[in-house]
JSON list of C-alpha atoms in Angstrom, two decimals:
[
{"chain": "A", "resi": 1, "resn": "UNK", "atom": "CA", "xyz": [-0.38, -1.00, 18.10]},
{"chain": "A", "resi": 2, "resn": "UNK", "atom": "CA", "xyz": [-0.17, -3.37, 15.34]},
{"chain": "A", "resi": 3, "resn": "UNK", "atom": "CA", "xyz": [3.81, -3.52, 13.85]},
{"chain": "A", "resi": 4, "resn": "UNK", "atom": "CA", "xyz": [4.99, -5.29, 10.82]},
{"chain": "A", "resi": 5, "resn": "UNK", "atom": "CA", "xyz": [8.66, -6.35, 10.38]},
{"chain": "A", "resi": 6, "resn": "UNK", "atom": "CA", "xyz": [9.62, -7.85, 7.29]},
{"chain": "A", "resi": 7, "resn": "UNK", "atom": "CA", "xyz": [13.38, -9.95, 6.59]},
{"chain": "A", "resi": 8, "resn": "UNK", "atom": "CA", "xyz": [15.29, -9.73, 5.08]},
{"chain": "A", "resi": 9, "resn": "UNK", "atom": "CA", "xyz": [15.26, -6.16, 3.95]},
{"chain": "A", "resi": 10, "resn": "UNK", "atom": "CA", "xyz": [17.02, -6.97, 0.60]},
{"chain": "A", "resi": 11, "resn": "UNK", "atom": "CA", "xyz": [17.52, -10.63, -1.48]},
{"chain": "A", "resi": 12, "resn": "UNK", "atom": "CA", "xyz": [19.30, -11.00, -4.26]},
{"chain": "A", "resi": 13, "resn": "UNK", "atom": "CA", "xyz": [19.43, -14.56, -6.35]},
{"chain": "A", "resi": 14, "resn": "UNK", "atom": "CA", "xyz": [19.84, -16.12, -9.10]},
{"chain": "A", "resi": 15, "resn": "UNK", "atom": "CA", "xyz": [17.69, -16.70, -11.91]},
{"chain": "A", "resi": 16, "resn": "UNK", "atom": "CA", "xyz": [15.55, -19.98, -11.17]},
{"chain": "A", "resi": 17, "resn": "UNK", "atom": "CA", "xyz": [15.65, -20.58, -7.60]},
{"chain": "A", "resi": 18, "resn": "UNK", "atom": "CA", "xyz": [13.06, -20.82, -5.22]},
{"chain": "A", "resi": 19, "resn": "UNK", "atom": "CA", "xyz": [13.08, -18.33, -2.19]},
{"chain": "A", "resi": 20, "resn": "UNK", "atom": "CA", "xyz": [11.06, -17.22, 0.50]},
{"chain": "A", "resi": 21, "resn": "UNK", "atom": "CA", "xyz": [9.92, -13.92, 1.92]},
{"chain": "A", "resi": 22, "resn": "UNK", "atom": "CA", "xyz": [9.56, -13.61, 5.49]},
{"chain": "A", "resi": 23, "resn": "UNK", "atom": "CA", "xyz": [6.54, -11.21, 7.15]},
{"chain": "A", "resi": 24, "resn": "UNK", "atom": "CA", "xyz": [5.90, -11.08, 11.22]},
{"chain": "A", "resi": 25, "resn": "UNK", "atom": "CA", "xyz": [3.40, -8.89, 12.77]},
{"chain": "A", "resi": 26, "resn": "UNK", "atom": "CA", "xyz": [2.94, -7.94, 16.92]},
{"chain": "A", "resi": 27, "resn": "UNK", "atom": "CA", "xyz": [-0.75, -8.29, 16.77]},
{"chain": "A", "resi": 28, "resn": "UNK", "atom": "CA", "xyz": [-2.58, -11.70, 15.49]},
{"chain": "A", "resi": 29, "resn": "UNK", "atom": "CA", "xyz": [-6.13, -10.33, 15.80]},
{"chain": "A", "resi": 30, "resn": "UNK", "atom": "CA", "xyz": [-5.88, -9.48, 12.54]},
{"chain": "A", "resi": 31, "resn": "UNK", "atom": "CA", "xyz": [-8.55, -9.76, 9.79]},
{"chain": "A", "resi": 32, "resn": "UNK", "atom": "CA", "xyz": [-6.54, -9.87, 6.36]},
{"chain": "A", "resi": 33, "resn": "UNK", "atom": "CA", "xyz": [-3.15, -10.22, 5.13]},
{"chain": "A", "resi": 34, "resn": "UNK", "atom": "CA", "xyz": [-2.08, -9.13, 1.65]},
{"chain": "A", "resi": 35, "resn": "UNK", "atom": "CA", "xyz": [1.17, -9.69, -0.11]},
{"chain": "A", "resi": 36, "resn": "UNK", "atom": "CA", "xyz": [1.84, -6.39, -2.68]},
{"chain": "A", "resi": 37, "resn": "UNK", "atom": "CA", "xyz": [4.35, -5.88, -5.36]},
{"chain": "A", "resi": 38, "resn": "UNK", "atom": "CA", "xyz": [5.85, -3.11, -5.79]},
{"chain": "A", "resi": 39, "resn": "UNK", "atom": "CA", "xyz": [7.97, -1.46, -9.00]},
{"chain": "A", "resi": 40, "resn": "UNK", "atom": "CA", "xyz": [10.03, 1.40, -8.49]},
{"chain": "A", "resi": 41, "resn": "UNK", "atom": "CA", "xyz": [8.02, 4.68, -8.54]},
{"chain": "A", "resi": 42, "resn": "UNK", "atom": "CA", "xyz": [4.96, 2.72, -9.33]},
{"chain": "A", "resi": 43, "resn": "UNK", "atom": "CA", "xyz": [2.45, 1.96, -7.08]},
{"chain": "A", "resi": 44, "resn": "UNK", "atom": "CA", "xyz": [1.04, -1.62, -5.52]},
{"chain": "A", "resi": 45, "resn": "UNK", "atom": "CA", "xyz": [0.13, -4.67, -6.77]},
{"chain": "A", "resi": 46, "resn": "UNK", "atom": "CA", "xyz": [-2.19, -6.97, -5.25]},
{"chain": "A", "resi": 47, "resn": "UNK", "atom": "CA", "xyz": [-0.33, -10.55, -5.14]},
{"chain": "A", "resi": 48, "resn": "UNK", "atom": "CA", "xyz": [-2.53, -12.56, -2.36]},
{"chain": "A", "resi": 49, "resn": "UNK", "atom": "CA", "xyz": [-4.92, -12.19, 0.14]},
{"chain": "A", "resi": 50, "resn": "UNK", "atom": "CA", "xyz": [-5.43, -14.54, 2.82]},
{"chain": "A", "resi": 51, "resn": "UNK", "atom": "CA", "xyz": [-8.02, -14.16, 5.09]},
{"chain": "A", "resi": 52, "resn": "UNK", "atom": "CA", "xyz": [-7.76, -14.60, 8.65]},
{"chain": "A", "resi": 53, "resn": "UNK", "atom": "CA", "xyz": [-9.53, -18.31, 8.75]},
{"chain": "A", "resi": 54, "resn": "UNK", "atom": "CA", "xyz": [-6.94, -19.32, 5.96]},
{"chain": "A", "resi": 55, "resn": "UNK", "atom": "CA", "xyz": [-3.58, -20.66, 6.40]},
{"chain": "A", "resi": 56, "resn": "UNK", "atom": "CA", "xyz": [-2.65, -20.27, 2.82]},
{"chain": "A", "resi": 57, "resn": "UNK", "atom": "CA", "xyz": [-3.39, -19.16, -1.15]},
{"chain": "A", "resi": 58, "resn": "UNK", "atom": "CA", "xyz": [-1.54, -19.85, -4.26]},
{"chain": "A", "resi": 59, "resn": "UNK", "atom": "CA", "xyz": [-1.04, -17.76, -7.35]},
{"chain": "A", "resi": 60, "resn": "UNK", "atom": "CA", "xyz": [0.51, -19.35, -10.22]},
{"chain": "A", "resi": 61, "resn": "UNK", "atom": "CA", "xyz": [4.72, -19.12, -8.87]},
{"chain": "A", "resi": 62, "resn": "UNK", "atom": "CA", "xyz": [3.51, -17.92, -5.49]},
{"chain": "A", "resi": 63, "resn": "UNK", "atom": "CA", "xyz": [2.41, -19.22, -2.44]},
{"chain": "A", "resi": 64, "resn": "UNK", "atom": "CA", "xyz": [1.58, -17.29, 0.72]},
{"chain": "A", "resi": 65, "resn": "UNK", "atom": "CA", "xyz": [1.08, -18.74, 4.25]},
{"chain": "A", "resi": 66, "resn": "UNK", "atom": "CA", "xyz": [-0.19, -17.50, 7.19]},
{"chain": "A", "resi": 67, "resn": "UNK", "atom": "CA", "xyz": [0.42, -18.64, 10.81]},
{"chain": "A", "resi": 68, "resn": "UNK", "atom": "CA", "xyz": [-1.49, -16.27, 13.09]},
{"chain": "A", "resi": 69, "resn": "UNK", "atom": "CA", "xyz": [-0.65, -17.89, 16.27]},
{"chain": "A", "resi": 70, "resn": "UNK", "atom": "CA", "xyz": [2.51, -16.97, 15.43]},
{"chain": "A", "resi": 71, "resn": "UNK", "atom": "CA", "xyz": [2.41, -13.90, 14.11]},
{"chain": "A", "resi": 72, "resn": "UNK", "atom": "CA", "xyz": [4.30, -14.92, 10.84]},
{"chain": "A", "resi": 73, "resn": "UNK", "atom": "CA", "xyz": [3.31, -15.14, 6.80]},
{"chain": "A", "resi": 74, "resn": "UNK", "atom": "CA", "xyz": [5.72, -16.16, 4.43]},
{"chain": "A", "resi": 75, "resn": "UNK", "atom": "CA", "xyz": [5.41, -15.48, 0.71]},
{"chain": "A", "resi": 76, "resn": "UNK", "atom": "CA", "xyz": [7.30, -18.51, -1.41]},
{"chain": "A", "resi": 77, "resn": "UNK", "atom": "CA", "xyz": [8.25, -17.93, -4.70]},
{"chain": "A", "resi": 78, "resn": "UNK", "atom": "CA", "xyz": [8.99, -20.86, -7.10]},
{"chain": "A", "resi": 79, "resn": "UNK", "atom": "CA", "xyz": [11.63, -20.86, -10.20]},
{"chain": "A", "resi": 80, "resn": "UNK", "atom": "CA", "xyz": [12.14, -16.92, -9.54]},
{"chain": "A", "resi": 81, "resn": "UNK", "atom": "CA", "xyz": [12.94, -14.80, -13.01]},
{"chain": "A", "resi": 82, "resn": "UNK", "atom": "CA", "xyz": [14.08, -11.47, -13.82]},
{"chain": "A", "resi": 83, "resn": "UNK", "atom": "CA", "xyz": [10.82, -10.54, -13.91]},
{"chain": "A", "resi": 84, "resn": "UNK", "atom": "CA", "xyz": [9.93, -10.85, -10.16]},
{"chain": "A", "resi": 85, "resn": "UNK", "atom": "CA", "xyz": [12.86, -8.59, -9.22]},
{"chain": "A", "resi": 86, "resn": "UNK", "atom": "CA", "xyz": [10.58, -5.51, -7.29]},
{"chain": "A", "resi": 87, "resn": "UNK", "atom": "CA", "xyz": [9.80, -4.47, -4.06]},
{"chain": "A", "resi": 88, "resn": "UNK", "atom": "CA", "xyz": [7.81, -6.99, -1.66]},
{"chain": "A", "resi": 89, "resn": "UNK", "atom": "CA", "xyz": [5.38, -5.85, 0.81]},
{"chain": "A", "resi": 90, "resn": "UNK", "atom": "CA", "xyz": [2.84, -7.71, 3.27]},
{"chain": "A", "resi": 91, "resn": "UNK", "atom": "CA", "xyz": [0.41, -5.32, 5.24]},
{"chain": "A", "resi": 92, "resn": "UNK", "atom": "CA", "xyz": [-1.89, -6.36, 7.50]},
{"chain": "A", "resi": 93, "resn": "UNK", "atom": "CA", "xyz": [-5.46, -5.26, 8.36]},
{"chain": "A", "resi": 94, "resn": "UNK", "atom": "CA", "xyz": [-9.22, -5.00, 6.41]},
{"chain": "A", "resi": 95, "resn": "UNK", "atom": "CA", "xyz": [-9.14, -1.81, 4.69]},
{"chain": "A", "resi": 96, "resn": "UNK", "atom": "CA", "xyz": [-6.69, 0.37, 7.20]},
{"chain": "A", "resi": 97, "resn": "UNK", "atom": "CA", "xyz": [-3.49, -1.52, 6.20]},
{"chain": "A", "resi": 98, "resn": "UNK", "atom": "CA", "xyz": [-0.27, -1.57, 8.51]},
{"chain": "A", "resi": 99, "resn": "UNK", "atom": "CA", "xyz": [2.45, -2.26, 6.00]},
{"chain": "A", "resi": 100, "resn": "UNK", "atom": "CA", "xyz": [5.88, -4.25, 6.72]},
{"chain": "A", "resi": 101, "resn": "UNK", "atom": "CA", "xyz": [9.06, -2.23, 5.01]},
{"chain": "A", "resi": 102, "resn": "UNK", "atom": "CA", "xyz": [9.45, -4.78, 2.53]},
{"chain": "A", "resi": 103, "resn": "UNK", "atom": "CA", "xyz": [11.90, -6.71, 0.71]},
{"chain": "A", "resi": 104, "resn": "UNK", "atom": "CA", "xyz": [13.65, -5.74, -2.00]},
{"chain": "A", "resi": 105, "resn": "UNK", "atom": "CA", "xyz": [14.39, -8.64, -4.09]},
{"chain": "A", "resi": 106, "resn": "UNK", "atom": "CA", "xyz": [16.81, -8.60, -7.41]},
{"chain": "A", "resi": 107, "resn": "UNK", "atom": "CA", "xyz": [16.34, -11.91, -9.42]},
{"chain": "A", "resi": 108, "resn": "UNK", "atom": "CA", "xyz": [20.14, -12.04, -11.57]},
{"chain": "A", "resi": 109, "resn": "UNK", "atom": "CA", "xyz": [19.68, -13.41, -14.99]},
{"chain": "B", "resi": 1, "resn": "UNK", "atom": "CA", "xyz": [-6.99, -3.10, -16.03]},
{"chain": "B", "resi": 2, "resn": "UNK", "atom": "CA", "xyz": [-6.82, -0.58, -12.77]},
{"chain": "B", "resi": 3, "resn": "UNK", "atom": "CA", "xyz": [-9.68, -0.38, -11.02]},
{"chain": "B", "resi": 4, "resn": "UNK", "atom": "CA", "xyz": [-7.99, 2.81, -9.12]},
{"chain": "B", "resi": 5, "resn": "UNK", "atom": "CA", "xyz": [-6.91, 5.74, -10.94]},
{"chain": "B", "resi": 6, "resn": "UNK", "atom": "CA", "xyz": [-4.81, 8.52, -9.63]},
{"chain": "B", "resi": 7, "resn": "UNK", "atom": "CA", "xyz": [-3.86, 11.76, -11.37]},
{"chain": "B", "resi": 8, "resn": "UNK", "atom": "CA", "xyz": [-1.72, 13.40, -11.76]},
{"chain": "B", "resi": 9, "resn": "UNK", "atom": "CA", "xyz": [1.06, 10.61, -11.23]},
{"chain": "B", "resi": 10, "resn": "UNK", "atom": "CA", "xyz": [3.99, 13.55, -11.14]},
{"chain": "B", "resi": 11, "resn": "UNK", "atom": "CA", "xyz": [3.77, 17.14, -9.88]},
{"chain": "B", "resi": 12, "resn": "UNK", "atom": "CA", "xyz": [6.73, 19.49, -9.59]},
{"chain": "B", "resi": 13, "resn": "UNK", "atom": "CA", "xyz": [6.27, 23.08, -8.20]},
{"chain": "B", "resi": 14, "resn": "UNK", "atom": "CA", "xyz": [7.64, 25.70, -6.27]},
{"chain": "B", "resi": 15, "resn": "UNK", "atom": "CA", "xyz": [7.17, 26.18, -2.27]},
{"chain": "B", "resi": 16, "resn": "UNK", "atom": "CA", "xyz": [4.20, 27.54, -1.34]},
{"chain": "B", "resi": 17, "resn": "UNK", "atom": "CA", "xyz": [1.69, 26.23, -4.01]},
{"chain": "B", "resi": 18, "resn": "UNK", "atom": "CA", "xyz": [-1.20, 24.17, -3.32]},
{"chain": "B", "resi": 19, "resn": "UNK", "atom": "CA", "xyz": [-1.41, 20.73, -4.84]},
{"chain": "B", "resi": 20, "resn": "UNK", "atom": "CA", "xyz": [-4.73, 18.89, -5.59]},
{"chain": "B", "resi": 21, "resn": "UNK", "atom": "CA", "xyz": [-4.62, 14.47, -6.07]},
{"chain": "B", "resi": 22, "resn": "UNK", "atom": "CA", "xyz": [-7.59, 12.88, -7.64]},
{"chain": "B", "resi": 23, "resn": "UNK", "atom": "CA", "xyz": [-8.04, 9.28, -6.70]},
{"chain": "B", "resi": 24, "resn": "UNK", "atom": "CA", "xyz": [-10.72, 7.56, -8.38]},
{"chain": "B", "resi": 25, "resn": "UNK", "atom": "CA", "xyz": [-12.62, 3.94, -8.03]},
{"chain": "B", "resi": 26, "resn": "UNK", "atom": "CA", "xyz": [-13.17, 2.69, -11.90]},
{"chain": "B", "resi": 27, "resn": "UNK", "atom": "CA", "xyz": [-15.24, -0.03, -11.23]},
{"chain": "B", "resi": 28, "resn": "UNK", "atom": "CA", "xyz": [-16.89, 0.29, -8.14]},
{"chain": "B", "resi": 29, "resn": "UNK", "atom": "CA", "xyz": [-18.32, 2.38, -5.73]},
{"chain": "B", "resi": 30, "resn": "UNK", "atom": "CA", "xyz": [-16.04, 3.27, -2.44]},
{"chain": "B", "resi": 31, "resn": "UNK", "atom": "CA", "xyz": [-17.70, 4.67, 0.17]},
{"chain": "B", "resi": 32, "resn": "UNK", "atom": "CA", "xyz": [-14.06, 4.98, 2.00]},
{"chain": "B", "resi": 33, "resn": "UNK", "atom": "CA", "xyz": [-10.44, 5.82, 0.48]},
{"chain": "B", "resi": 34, "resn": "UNK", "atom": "CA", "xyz": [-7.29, 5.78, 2.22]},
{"chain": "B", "resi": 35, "resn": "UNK", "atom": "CA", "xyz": [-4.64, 8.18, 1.43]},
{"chain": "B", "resi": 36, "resn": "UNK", "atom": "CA", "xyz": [-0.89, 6.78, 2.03]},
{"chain": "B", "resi": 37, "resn": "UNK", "atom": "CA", "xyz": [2.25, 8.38, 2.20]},
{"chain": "B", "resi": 38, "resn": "UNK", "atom": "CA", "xyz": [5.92, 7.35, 0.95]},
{"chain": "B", "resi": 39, "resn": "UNK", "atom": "CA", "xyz": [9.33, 8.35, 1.95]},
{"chain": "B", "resi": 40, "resn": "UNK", "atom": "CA", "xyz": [12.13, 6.94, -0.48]},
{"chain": "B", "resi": 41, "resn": "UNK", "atom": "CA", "xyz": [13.18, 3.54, 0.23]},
{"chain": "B", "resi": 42, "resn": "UNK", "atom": "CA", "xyz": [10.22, 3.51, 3.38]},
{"chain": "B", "resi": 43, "resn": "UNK", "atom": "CA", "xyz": [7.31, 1.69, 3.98]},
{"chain": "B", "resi": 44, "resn": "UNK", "atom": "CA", "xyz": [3.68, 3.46, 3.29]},
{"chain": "B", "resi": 45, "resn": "UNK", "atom": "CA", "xyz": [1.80, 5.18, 6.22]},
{"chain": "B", "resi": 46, "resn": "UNK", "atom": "CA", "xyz": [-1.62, 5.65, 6.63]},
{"chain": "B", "resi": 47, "resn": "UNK", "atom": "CA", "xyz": [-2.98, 9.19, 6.43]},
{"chain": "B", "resi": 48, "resn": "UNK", "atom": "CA", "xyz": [-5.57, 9.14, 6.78]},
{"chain": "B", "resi": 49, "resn": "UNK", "atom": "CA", "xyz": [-9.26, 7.66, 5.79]},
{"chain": "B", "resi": 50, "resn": "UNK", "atom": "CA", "xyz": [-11.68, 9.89, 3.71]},
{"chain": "B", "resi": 51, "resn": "UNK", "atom": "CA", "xyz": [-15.33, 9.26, 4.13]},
{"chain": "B", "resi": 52, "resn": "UNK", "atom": "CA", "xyz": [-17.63, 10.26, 1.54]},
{"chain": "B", "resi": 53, "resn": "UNK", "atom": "CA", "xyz": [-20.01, 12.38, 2.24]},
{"chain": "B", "resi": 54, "resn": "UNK", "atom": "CA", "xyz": [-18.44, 13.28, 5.77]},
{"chain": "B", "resi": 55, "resn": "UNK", "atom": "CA", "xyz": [-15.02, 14.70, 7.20]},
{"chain": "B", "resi": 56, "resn": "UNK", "atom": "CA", "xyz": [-12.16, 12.53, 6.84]},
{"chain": "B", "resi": 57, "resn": "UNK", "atom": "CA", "xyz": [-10.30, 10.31, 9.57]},
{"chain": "B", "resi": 58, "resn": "UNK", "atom": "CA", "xyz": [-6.93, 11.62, 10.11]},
{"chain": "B", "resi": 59, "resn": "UNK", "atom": "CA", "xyz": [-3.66, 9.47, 11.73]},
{"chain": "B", "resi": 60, "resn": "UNK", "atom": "CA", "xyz": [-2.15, 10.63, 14.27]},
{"chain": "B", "resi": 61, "resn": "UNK", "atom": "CA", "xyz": [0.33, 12.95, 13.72]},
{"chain": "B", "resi": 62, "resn": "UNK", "atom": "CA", "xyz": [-1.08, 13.74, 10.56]},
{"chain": "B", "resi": 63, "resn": "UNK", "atom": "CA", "xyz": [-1.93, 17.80, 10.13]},
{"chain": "B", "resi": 64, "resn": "UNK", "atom": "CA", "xyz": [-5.71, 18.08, 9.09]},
{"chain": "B", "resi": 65, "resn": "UNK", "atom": "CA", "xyz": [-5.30, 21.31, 7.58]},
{"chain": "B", "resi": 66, "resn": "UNK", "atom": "CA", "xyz": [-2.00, 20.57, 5.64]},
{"chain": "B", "resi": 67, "resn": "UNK", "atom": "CA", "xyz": [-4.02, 17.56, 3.97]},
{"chain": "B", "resi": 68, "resn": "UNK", "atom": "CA", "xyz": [-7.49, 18.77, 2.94]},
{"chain": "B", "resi": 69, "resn": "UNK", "atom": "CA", "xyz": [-9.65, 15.49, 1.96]},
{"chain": "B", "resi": 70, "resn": "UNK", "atom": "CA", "xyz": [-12.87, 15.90, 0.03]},
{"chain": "B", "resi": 71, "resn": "UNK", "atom": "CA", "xyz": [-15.07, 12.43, -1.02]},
{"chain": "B", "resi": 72, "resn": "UNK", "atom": "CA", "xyz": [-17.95, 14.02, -2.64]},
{"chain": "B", "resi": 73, "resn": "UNK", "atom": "CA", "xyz": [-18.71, 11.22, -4.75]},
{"chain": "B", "resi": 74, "resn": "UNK", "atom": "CA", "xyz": [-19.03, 7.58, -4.50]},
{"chain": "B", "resi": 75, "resn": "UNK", "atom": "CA", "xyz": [-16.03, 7.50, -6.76]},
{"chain": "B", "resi": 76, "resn": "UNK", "atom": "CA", "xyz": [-13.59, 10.40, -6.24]},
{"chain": "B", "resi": 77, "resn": "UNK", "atom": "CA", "xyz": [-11.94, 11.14, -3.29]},
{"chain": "B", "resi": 78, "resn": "UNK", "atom": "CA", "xyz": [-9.26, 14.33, -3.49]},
{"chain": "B", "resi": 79, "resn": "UNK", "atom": "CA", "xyz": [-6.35, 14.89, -1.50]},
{"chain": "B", "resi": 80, "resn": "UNK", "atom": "CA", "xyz": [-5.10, 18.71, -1.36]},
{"chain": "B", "resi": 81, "resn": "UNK", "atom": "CA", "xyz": [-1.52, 19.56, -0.11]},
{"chain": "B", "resi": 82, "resn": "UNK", "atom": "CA", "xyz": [-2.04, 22.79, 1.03]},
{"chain": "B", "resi": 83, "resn": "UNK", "atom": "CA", "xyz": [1.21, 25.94, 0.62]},
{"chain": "B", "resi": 84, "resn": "UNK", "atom": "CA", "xyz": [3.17, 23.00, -0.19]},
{"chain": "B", "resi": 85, "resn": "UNK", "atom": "CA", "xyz": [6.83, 23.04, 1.28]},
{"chain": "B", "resi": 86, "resn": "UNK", "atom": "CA", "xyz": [9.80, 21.16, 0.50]},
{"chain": "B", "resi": 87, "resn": "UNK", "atom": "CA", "xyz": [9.49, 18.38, 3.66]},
{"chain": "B", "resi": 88, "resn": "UNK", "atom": "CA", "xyz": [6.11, 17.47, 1.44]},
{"chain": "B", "resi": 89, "resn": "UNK", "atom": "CA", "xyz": [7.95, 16.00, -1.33]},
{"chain": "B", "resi": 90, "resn": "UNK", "atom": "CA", "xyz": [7.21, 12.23, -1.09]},
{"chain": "B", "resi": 91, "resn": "UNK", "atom": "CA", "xyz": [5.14, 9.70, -3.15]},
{"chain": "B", "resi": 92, "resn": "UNK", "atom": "CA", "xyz": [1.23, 9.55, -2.51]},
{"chain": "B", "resi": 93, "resn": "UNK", "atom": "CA", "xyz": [-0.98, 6.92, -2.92]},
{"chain": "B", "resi": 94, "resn": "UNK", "atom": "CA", "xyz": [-4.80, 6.12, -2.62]},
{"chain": "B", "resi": 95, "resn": "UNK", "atom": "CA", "xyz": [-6.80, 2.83, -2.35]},
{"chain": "B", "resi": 96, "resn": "UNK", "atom": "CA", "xyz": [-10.08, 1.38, -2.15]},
{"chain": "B", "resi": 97, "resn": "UNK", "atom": "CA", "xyz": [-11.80, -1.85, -1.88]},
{"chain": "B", "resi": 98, "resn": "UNK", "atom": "CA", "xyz": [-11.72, -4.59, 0.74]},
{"chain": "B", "resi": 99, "resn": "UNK", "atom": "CA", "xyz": [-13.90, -5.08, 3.13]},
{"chain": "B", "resi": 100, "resn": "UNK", "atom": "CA", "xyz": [-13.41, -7.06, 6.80]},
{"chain": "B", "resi": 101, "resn": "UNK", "atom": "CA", "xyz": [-14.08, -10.86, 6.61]},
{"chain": "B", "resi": 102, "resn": "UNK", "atom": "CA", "xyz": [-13.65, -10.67, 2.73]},
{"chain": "B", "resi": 103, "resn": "UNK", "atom": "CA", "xyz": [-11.87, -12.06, 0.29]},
{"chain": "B", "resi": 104, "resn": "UNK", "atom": "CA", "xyz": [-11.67, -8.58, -1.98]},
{"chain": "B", "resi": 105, "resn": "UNK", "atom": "CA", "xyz": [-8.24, -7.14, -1.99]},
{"chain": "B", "resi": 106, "resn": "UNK", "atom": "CA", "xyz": [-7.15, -3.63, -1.52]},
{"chain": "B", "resi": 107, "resn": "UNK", "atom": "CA", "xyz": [-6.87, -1.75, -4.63]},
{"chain": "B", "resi": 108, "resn": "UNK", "atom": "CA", "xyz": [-4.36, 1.02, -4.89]},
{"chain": "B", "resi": 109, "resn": "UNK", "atom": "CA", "xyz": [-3.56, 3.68, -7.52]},
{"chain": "B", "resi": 110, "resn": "UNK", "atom": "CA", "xyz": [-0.27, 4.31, -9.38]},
{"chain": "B", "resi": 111, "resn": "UNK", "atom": "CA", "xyz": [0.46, 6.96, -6.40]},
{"chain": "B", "resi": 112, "resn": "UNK", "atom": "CA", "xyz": [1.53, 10.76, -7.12]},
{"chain": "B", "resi": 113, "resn": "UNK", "atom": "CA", "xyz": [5.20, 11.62, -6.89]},
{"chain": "B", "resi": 114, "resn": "UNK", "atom": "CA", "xyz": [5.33, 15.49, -5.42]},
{"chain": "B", "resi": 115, "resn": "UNK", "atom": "CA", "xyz": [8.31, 17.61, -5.75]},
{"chain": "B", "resi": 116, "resn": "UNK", "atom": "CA", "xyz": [8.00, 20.70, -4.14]},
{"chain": "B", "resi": 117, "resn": "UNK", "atom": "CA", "xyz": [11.21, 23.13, -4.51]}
]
């Protein structure tokens, strides 16, 4: 059974540094791996997708990598702002989606 | 712009009452929706996965006849909490999209936050 662990559970920083979100999973036959934002009481969205031939993508600020042999994905977020503070979650899988219980980052002006 | 709508996003009523979600693909046609649940402060679990045109695939653990799924079109899938109780209360959400070996993404709704008291 397929488990996601993600560290640390909470980050807090201040405004302008560069951090990095850490996601592991148990199971590397995996065929996806997404990166989600998430806003309190709102619901998810869609950062990255990397595909399980890729090792990484890149969205403006954000990287994500993805090291199956590992079982590890880290999301890397570049000059952070107040803006980015929310709820960060990586899932694994196609459609069914195991989800890690993300990190809950605060970005201090 | 979404391309997954849910509705209602908030629903507050008393133990006991049947609740009805609509989750709804905008721009595309989803054969298959997946219904999540959220405890505060939790990760989301899979429900199950509702099938349209056939019975849904429910998670272990998950009571079929608590959760009634219907996915009569290629676009709305519904997710009914039946006689409601107060352990129900939790945040719902739906998604579509993505497909194995592709570079879509999962697309998820707003979710539903239910209240029952």
């Amino acid at each position: 059974k397929q488990e996601v662990t993600q560290i640390p559970a909470a980050l807090s920083v201040p405004e302008g540094e560069n951090l990095v979100l850490n996601c592991s999973f148990t199971d590397s036959a995996i065929y996806n791996l997404q990166w989600f934002r998430q806003d309190p009481g709102k619901g998810l969205t869609s950062l990255l997708l990397i595909q399980s031939s890729q090792r990484e993508q890149t969205s403006g600020r954000l990287n994500a990598s993805l090291d199956k042999s590992s079982g590890r994905s880290t999301l890397y977020i570049a000059a952070s702002q107040p803006g980015d503070s929310a709820t960060y979650l990586c899932a694994v899988g196609a459609q069914k989606l195991v989800f890690g219980q993300g990190t809950r980052l605060t970005i201090n002006p | 712009g979404a391309v997954v709508s849910q509705h209602p996003s908030r629903v507050i009523c008393k133990s006991g009452t049947s609740v009805k979600i609509e989750c709804r693909s905008l721009d595309f046609q989803a054969t298959t929706m997946f219904w999540y649940r959220q405890f505060p402060k939790k990760s989301l679990m899979l429900m199950a996965t509702s099938n349209e045109g056939s019975k849904a695939t429910y998670e272990q653990g998950v009571e079929k006849d608590k959760f009634l799924i219907n996915h009569a079109s290629l676009t709305l899938s519904t997710l009914t909490v039946t006689s409601a109780h107060p352990e129900d209360s939790s945040f719902y959400i739906c998604s579509a999209g993505g497909e194995p070996y592709s570079n879509q993404p999962q697309h998820f709704g707003d979710g539903t936050r239910l209240s029952i008291l």
